[in-house]
Coordinates of C-alpha atoms and ligand atoms in Angstrom, one line a residue:
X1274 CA 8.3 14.7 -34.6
X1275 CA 5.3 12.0 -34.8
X1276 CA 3.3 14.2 -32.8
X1277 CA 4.4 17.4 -35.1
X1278 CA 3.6 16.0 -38.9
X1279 CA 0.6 13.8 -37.7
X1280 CA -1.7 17.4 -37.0
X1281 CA -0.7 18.4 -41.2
X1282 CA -0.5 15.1 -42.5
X1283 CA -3.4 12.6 -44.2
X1284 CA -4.7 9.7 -42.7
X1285 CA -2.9 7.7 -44.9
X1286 CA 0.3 9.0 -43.8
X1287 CA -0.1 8.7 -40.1
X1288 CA -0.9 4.8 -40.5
X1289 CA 2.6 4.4 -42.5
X1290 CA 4.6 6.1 -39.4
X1291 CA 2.7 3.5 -37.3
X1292 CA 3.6 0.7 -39.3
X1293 CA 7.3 2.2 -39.1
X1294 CA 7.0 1.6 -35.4
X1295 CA 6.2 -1.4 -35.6
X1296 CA 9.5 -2.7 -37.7
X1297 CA 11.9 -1.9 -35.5
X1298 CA 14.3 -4.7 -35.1
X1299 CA 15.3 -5.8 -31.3
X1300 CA 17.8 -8.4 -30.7
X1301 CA 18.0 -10.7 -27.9
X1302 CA 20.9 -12.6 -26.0
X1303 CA 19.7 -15.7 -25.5
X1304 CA 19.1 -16.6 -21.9
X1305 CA 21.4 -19.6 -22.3
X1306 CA 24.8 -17.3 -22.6
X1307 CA 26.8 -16.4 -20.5
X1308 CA 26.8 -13.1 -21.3
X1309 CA 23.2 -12.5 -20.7
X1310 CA 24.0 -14.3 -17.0
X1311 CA 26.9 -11.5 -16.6
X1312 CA 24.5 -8.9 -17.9
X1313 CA 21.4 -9.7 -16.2
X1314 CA 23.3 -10.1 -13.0
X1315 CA 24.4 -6.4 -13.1
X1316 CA 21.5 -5.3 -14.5
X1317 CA 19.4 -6.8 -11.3
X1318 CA 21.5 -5.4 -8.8
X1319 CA 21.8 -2.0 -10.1
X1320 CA 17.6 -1.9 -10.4
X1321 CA 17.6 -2.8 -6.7
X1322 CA 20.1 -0.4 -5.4
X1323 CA 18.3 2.3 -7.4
X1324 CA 14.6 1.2 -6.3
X1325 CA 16.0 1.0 -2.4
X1326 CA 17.5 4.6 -2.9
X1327 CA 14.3 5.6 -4.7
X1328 CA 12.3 3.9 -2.2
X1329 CA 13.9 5.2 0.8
X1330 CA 13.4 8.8 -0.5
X1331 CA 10.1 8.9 -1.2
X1332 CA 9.2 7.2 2.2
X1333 CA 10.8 10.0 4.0
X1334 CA 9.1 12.3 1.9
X1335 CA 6.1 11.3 2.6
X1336 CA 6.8 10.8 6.6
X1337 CA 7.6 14.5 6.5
X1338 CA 4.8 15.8 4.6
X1339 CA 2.4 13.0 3.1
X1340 CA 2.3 12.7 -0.8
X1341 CA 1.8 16.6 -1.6
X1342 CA 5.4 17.0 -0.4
X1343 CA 6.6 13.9 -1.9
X1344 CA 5.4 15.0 -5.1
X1345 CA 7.7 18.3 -5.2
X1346 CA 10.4 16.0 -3.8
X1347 CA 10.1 13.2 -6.9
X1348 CA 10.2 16.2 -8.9
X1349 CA 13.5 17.2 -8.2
X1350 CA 15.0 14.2 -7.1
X1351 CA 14.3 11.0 -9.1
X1352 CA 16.8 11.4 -11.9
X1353 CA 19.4 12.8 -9.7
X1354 CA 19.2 9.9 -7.8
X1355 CA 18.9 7.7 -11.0
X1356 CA 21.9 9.6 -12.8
X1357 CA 24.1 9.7 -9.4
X1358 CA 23.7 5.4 -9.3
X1359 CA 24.1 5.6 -13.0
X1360 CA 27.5 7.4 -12.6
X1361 CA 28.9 5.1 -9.7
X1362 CA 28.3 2.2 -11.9
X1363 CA 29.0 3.7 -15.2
X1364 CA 26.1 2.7 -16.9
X1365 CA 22.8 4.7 -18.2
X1366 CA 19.8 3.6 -16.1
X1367 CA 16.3 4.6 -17.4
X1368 CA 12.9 4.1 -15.6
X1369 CA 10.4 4.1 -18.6
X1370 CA 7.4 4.5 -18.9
X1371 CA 4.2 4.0 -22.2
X1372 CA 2.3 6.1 -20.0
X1373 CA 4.4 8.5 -18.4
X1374 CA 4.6 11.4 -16.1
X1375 CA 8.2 12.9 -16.5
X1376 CA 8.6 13.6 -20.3
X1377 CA 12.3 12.3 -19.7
X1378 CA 10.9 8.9 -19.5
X1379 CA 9.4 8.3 -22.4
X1380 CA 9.9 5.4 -24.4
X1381 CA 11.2 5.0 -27.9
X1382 CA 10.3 3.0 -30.8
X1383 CA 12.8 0.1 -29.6
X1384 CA 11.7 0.1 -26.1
X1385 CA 8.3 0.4 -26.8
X1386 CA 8.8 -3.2 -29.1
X1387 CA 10.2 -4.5 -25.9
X1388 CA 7.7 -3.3 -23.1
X1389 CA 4.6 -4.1 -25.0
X1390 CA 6.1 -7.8 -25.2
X1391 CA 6.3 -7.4 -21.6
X1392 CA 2.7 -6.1 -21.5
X1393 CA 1.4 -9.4 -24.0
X1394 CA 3.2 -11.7 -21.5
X1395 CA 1.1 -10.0 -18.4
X1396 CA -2.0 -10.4 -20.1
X1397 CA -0.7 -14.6 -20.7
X1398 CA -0.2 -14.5 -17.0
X1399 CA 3.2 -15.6 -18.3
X1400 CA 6.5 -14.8 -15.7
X1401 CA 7.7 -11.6 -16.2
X1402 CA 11.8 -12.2 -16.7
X1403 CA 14.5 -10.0 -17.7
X1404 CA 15.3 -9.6 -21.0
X1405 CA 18.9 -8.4 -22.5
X1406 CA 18.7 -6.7 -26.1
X1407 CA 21.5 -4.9 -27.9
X1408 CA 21.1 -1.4 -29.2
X1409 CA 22.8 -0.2 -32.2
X1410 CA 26.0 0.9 -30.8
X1411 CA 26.4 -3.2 -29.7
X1412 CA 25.7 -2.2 -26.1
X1413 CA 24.1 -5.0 -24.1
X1414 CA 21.0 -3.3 -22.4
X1415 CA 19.3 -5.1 -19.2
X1416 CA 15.2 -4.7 -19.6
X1417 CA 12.7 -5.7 -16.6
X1418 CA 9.1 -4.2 -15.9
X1419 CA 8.5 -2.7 -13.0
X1420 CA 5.2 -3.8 -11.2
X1421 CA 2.8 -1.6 -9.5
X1422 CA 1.7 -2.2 -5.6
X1423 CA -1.4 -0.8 -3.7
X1424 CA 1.3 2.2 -2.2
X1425 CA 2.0 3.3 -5.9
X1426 CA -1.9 4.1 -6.0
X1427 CA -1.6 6.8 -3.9
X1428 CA 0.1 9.2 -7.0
X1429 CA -0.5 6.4 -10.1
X1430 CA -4.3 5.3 -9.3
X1431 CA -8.0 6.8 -10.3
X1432 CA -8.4 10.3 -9.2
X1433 CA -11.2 10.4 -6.7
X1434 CA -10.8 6.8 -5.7
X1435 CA -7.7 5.0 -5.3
X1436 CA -5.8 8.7 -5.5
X1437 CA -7.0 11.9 -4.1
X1438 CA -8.5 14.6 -6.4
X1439 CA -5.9 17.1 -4.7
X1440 CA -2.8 15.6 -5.3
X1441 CA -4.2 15.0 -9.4
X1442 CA -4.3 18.5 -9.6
X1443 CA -1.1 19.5 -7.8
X1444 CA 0.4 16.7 -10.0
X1445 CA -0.8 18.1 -13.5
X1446 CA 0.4 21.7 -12.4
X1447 CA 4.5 19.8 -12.0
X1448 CA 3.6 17.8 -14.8
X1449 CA 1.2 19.4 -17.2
X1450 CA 1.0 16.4 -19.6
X1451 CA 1.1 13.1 -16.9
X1452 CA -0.1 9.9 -18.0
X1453 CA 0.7 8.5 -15.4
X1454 CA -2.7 7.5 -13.9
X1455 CA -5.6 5.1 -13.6
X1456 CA -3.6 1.9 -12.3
X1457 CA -4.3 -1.1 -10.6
X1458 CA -2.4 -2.7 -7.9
X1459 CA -0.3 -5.5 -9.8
X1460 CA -0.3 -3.8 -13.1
X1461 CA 3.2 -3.4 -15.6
X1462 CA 4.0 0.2 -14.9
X1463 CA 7.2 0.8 -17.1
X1464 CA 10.5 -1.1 -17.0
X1465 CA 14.3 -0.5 -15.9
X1466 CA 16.4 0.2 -18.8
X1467 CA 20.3 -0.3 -17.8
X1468 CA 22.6 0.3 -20.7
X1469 CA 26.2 -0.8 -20.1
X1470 CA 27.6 1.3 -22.5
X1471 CA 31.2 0.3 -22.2
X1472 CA 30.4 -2.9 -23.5
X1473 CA 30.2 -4.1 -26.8
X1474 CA 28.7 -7.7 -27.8
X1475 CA 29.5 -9.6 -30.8
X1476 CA 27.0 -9.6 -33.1
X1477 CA 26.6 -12.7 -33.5
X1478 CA 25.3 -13.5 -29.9
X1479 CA 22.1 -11.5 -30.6
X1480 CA 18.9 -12.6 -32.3
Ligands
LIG2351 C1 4.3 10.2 -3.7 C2 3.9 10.0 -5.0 C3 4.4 8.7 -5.7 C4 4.4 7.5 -5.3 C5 3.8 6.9 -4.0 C6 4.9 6.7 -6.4 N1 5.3 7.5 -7.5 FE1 6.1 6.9 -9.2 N2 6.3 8.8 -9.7 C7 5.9 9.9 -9.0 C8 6.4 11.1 -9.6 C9 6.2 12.5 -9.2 C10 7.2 10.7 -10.8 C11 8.0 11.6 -11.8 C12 9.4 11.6 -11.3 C13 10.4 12.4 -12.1 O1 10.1 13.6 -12.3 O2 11.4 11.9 -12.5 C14 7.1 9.3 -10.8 C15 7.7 8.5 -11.8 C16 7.6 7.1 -11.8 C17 8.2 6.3 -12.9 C18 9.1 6.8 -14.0 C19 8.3 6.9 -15.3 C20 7.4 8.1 -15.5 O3 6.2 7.9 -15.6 O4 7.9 9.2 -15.5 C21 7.9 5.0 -12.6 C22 8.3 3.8 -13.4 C23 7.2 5.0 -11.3 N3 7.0 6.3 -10.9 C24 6.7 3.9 -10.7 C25 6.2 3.9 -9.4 C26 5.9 2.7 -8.7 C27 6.1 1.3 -9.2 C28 5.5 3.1 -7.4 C29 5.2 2.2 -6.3 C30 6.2 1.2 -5.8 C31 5.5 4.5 -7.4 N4 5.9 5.0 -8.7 C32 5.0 5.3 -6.4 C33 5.2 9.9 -7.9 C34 5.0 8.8 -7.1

């Protein structure tokens, strides 16, 4: 929509949907509740059971056929993999990114609020912890960034240095508009998004 009325609109009227980003209202459950101790306790365990399955794919996929062949495999695998955890558990797990490859991972307004909080606590070198928000259906969702390491280079880093010029291309052909390049080891990459959408929270616990 953004992308759609920003080519025919003024100047002036791309800065106001901008400043509309910017408004969006998240609310926390403060770490002190117990709900957010239930919820972020789910929330991890899920993210790790989906990372290990995700992890555990792509390591065989590259044993079998080095990153070229991993590449066709994330391409038809991750979500499956995500939705089929998602199912078992009953809740929606997301794997966002700001910069992202698969379209399906894109963030919204409200997430975006959320990571770039994430990304302004980075740059203070402050802890990265999970955060629970509520969305506006009163669903608790579980946030926590997910951190680049030196192995993520080999499909996320600098084409021609930390990641082959080949595999960019072969990339771009699966993914004609990937943004998903030009990282450093250690660097936020995107965050878990776990919505436990059988849940509803008072309003009152968020702020
Ligand atoms: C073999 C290549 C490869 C490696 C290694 C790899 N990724 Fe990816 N990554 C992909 C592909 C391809 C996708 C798109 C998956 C899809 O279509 O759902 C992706 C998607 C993602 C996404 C979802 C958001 C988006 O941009 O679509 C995240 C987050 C992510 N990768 C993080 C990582 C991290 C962190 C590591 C290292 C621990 C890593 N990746 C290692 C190829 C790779």
């Amino acid at each position: 929509m953004f992308i759609l009325s920003s080519c025919s609109n003024t100047p002036t009227q791309t800065i106001k949907e901008e400043t509309k980003e910017k408004d969006v209202k998240v609310s926390y459950i403060s770490q002190n509740n117990q709900a957010f101790k239930t919820i972020k306790k789910k929330g991890s365990s899920i993210a790790i059971i989906t990372q290990v399955e995700l992890g555990k794919s792509l390591k065989n996929a590259m044993a079998s056929g080095g990153p070229e062949n991993a590449i066709s495999f994330c391409n038809l695998d991750a979500m499956r993999i995500t939705d089929s955890i998602a199912k078992a558990e009953n809740v929606i797990v997301k794997r966002l990114a700001k910069k992202n490859r698969n379209v399906a991972n894109k963030m919204d307004d409200f997430e975006s609020k959320i990571y770039k909080q994430y990304v302004m606590e980075y740059l203070d070198k402050k802890p990265l912890k999970a955060k629970v928000a509520v969305n506006q259906n009163s669903n608790p969702v579980y946030y926590k960034p997910i951190l680049t390491n030196n192995m993520c280079l080999t499909c996320h880093g600098t084409p021609g240095s930390t990641m082959t010029n080949e595999l960019n291309d072969k990339i771009k052909e699966l993914y004609p508009d990937d943004k998903a390049i030009n990282f450093e080891d250690g660097q936020p990459r995107g965050m878990w998004a776990i919505t436990f959408a059988n849940v509803n929270v008072n309003p009152k616990l968020a702020q």
